[in-house]
Tab-separated table of C-alpha atoms in Angstrom:
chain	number	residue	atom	x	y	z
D	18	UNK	CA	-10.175	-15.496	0.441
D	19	UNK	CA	-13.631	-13.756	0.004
D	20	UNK	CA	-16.116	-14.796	-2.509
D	21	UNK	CA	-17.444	-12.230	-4.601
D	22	UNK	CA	-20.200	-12.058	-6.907
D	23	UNK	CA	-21.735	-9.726	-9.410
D	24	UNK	CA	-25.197	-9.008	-11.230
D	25	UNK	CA	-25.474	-9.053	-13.378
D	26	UNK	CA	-22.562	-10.961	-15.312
D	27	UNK	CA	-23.449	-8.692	-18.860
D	28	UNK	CA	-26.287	-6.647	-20.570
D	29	UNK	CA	-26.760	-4.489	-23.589
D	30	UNK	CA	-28.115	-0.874	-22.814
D	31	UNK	CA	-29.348	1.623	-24.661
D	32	UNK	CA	-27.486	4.872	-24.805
D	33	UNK	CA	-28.529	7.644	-22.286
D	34	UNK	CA	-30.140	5.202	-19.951
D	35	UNK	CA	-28.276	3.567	-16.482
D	36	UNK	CA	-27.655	0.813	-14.928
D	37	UNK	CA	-26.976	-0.442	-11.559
D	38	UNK	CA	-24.277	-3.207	-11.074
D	39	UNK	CA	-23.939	-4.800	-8.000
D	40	UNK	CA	-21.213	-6.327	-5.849
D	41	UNK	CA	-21.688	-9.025	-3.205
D	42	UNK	CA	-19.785	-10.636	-0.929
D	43	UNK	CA	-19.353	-13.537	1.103
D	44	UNK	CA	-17.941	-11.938	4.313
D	45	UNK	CA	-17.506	-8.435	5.920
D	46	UNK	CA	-14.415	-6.818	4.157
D	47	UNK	CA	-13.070	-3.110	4.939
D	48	UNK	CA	-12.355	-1.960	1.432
D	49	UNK	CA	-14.097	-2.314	-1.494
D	50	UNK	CA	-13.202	-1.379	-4.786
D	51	UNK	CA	-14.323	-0.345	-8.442
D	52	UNK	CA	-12.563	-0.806	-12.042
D	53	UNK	CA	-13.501	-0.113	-15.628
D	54	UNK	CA	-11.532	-2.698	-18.133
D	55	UNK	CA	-12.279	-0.758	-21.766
D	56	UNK	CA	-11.831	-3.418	-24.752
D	57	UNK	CA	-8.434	-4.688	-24.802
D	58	UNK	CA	-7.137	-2.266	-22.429
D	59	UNK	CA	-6.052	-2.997	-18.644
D	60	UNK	CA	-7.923	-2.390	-15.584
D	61	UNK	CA	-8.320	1.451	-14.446
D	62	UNK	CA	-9.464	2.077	-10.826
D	63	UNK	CA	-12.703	4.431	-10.610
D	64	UNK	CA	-13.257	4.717	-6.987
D	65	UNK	CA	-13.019	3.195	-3.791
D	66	UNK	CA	-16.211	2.608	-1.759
D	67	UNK	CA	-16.250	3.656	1.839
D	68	UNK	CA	-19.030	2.365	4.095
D	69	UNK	CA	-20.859	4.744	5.525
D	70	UNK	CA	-19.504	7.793	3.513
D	71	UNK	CA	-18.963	9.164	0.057
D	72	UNK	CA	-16.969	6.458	-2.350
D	73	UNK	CA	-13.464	8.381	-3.260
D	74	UNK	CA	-13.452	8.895	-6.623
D	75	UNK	CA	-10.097	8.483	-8.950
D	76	UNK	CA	-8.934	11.109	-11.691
D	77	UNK	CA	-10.776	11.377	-14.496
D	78	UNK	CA	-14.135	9.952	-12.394
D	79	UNK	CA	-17.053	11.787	-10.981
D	80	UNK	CA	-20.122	11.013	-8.521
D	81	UNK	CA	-22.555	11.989	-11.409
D	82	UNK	CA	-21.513	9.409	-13.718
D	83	UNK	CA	-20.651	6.566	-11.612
D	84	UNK	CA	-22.772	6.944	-8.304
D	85	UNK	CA	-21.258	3.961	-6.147
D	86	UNK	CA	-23.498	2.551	-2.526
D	87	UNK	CA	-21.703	0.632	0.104
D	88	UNK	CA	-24.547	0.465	2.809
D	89	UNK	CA	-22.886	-2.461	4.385
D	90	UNK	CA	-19.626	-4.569	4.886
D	91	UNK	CA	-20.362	-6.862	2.208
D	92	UNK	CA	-22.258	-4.889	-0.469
D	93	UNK	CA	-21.966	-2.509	-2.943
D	94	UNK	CA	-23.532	-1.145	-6.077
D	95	UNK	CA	-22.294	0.893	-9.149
D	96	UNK	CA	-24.453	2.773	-11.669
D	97	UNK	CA	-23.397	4.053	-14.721
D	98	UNK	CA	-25.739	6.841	-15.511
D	99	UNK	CA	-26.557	8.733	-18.935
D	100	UNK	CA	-24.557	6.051	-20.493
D	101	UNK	CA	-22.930	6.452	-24.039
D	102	UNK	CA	-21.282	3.656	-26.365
D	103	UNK	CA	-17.750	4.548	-24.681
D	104	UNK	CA	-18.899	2.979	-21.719
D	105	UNK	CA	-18.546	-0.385	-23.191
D	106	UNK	CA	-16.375	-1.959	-20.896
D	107	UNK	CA	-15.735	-4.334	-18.269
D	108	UNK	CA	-16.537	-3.415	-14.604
D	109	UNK	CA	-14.954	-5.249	-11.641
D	110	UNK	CA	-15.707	-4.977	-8.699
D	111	UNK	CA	-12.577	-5.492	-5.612
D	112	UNK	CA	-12.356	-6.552	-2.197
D	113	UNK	CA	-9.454	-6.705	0.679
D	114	UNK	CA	-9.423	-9.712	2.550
D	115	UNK	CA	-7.324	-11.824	4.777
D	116	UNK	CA	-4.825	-14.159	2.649
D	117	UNK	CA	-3.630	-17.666	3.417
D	118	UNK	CA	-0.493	-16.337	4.913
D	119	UNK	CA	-1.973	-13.275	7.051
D	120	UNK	CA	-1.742	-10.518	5.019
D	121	UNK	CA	-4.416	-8.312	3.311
D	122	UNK	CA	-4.752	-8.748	-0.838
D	123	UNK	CA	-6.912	-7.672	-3.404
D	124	UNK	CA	-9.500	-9.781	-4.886
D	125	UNK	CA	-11.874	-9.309	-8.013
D	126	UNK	CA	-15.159	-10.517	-9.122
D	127	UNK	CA	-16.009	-12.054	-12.007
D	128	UNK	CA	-16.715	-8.486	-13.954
D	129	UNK	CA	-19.959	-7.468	-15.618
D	130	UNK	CA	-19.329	-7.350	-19.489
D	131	UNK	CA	-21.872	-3.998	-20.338
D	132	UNK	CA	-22.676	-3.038	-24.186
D	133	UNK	CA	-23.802	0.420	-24.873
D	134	UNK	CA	-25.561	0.501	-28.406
A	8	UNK	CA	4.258	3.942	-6.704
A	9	UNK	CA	7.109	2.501	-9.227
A	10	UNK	CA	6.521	2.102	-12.802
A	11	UNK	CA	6.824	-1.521	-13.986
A	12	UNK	CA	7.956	-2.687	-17.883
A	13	UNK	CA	6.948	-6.459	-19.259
A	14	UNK	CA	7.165	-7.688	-22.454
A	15	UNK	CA	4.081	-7.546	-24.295
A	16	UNK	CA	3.535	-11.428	-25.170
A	17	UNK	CA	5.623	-14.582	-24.423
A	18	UNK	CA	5.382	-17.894	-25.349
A	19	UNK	CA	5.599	-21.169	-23.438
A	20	UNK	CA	5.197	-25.004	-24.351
A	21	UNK	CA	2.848	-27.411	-22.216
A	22	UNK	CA	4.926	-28.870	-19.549
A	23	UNK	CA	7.566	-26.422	-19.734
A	24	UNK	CA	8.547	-23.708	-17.323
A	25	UNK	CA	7.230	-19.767	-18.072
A	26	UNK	CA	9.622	-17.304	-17.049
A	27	UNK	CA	7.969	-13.832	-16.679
A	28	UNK	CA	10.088	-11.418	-16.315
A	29	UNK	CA	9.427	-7.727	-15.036
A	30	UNK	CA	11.522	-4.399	-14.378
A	31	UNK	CA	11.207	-2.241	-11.546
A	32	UNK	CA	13.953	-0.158	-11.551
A	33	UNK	CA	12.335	2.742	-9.594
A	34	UNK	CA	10.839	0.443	-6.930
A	35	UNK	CA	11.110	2.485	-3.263
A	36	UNK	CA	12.300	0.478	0.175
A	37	UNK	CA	8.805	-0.213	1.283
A	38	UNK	CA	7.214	-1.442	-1.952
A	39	UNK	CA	6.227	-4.938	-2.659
A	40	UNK	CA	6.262	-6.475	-6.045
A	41	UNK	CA	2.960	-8.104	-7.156
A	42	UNK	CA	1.829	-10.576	-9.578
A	43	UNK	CA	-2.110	-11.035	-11.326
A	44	UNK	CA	-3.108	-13.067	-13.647
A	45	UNK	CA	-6.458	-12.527	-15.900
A	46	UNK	CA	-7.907	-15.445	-17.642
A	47	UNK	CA	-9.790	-14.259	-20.680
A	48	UNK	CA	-13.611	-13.248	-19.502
A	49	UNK	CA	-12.628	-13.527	-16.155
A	50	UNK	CA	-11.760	-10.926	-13.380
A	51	UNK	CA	-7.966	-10.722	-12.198
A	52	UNK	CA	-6.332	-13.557	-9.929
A	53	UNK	CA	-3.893	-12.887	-7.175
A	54	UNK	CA	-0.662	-14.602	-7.644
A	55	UNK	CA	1.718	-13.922	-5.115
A	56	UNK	CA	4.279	-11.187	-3.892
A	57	UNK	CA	7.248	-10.343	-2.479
A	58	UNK	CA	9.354	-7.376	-1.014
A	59	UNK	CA	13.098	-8.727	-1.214
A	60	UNK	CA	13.272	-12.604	-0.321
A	61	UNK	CA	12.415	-15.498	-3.053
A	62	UNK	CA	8.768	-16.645	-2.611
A	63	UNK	CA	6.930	-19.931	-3.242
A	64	UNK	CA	3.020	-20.586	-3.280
A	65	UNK	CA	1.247	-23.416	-4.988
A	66	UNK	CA	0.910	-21.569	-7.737
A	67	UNK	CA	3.890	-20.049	-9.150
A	68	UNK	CA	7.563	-18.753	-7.765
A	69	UNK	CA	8.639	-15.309	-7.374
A	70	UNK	CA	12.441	-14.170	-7.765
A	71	UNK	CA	13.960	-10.733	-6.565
A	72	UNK	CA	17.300	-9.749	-7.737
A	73	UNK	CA	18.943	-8.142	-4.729
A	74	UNK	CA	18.898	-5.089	-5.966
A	75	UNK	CA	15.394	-5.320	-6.498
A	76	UNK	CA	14.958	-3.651	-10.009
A	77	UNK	CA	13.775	-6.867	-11.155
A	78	UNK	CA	12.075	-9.759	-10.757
A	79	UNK	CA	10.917	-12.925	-12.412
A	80	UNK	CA	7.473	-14.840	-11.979
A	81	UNK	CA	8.338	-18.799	-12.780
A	82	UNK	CA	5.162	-20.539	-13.452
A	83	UNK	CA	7.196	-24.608	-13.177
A	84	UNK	CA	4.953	-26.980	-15.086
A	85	UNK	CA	2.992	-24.121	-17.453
A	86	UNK	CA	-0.515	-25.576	-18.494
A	87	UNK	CA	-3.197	-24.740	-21.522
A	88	UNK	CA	-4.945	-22.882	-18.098
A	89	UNK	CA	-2.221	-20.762	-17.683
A	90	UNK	CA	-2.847	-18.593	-20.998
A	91	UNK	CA	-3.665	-15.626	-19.733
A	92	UNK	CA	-2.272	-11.945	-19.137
A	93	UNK	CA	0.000	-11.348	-16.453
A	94	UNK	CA	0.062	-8.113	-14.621
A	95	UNK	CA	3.407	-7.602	-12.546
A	96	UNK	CA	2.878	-4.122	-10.047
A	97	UNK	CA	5.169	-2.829	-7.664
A	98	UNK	CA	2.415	-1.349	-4.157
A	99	UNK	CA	3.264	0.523	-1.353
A	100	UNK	CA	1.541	-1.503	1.958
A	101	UNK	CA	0.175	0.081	4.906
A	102	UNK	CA	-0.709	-2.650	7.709
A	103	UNK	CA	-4.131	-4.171	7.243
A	104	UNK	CA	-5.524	-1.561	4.993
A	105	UNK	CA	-5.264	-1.160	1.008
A	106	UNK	CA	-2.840	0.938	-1.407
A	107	UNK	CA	-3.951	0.982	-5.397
A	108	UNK	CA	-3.659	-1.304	-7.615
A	109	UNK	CA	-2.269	0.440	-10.658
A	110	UNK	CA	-2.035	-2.072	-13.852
A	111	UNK	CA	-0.166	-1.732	-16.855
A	112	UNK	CA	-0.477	-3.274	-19.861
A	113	UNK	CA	1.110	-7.024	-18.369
A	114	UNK	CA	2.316	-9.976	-20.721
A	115	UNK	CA	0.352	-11.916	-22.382
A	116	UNK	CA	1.028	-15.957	-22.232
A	117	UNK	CA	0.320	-18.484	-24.491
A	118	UNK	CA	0.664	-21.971	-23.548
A	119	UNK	CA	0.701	-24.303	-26.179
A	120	UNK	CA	0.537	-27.842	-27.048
């Protein structure tokens, strides 16, 4: 299964400023994939990054807030702008890739742990 | 895709074997049943899955009832690694490409001594 690998792993941000996470990995995957884990809650998608086009964005998520780049097959950044202390959360990032047995599953990164103060 | 229901938190002694259980009861023809794990601090682990036929991995079993509306993730020999939150979710597959992930609120396992 694919590698992946985030920067960075945590930080503590100021409120109304940004901050770009990114998302590598260790071979070319199709999909790539976003998620927001709030404190003690479980994981909620926030978009889907498509290379070479717009990232599809889930409910509840918009392209202002959470610009996502995918300018290759294994990269892809997240920035959440203007942010506020409810953006404390957990962000993963997800790839699909090739399992032992042939089919396609989901894999996650280690997350990056961001503090808004 | 189906809703799932878990219990909230189980228990399980070192050595012993974990028994997750999960209800699907609205699970459609062509969905599979999944299983994650997340390890405190760390991102989600694929587990296995099935769509109707027992499965086996080095990690952990999988049982179906035949009428699919449940299953059970067996974890044989649990460990102190295996504390963690389990995530059971029911995903439609298309061939080669991805359907979402949607996770509940999954059990959460404590192994102990």
């Amino acid at each position: 299964s694919a590698v992946i690998s985030q920067k960075p792993s945590r930080d503590i941000c100021q409120r109304g400023t940004s901050l770009t996470i990114q998302c590598q990995v260790d071979s070319q995957v199709t999909m790539m994939f976003w998620y927001r884990q709030q404190p003690g809650q479980s994981l909620t998608l926030i978009a889907t990054a498509n290379q070479g086009s717009e990232a599809t964005y889930e409910s509840g998520f918009v392209i202002d807030k959470f610009p996502i780049s995918r300018p290759n097959l294994t990269f892809s950044t997240l920035t959440v702008s203007n942010m506020s202390p409810e953006d404390s959360s957990i962000y993963l990032c997800s790839v699909e890739d090739r399992a032992s047995g042939g089919t396609y599953e989901q894999y996650f990164g280690p997350g990056t742990r961001l503090t808004v103060t | 895709d189906a809703k799932t229901t878990q219990p909230t938190s189980m228990d399980c002694a070192e050595g012993r074997a974990a028994n997750l259980p999960c209800n699907h009861s609205t699970i459609s023809g062509n969905e599979y049943v999944y299983w994650y794990r997340q390890i405190h601090s760390q991102g989600p682990q694929y587990i296995i899955h099935g769509l109707k036929n027992n499965e086996t991995n080095e990690m952990a079993s999988l049982i179906i009832t035949e009428d699919r509306k449940s299953s059970t993730l067996i974890l044989p020999h649990a460990t102190l690694r295996d504390t963690a939150v389990y995530y059971c979710i029911v995903r439609s597959r298309n061939t080669g490409t991805a359907s979402k992930l949607t996770f509940g609120t999954g059990t959460r396992l404590q192994v102990t001594l």
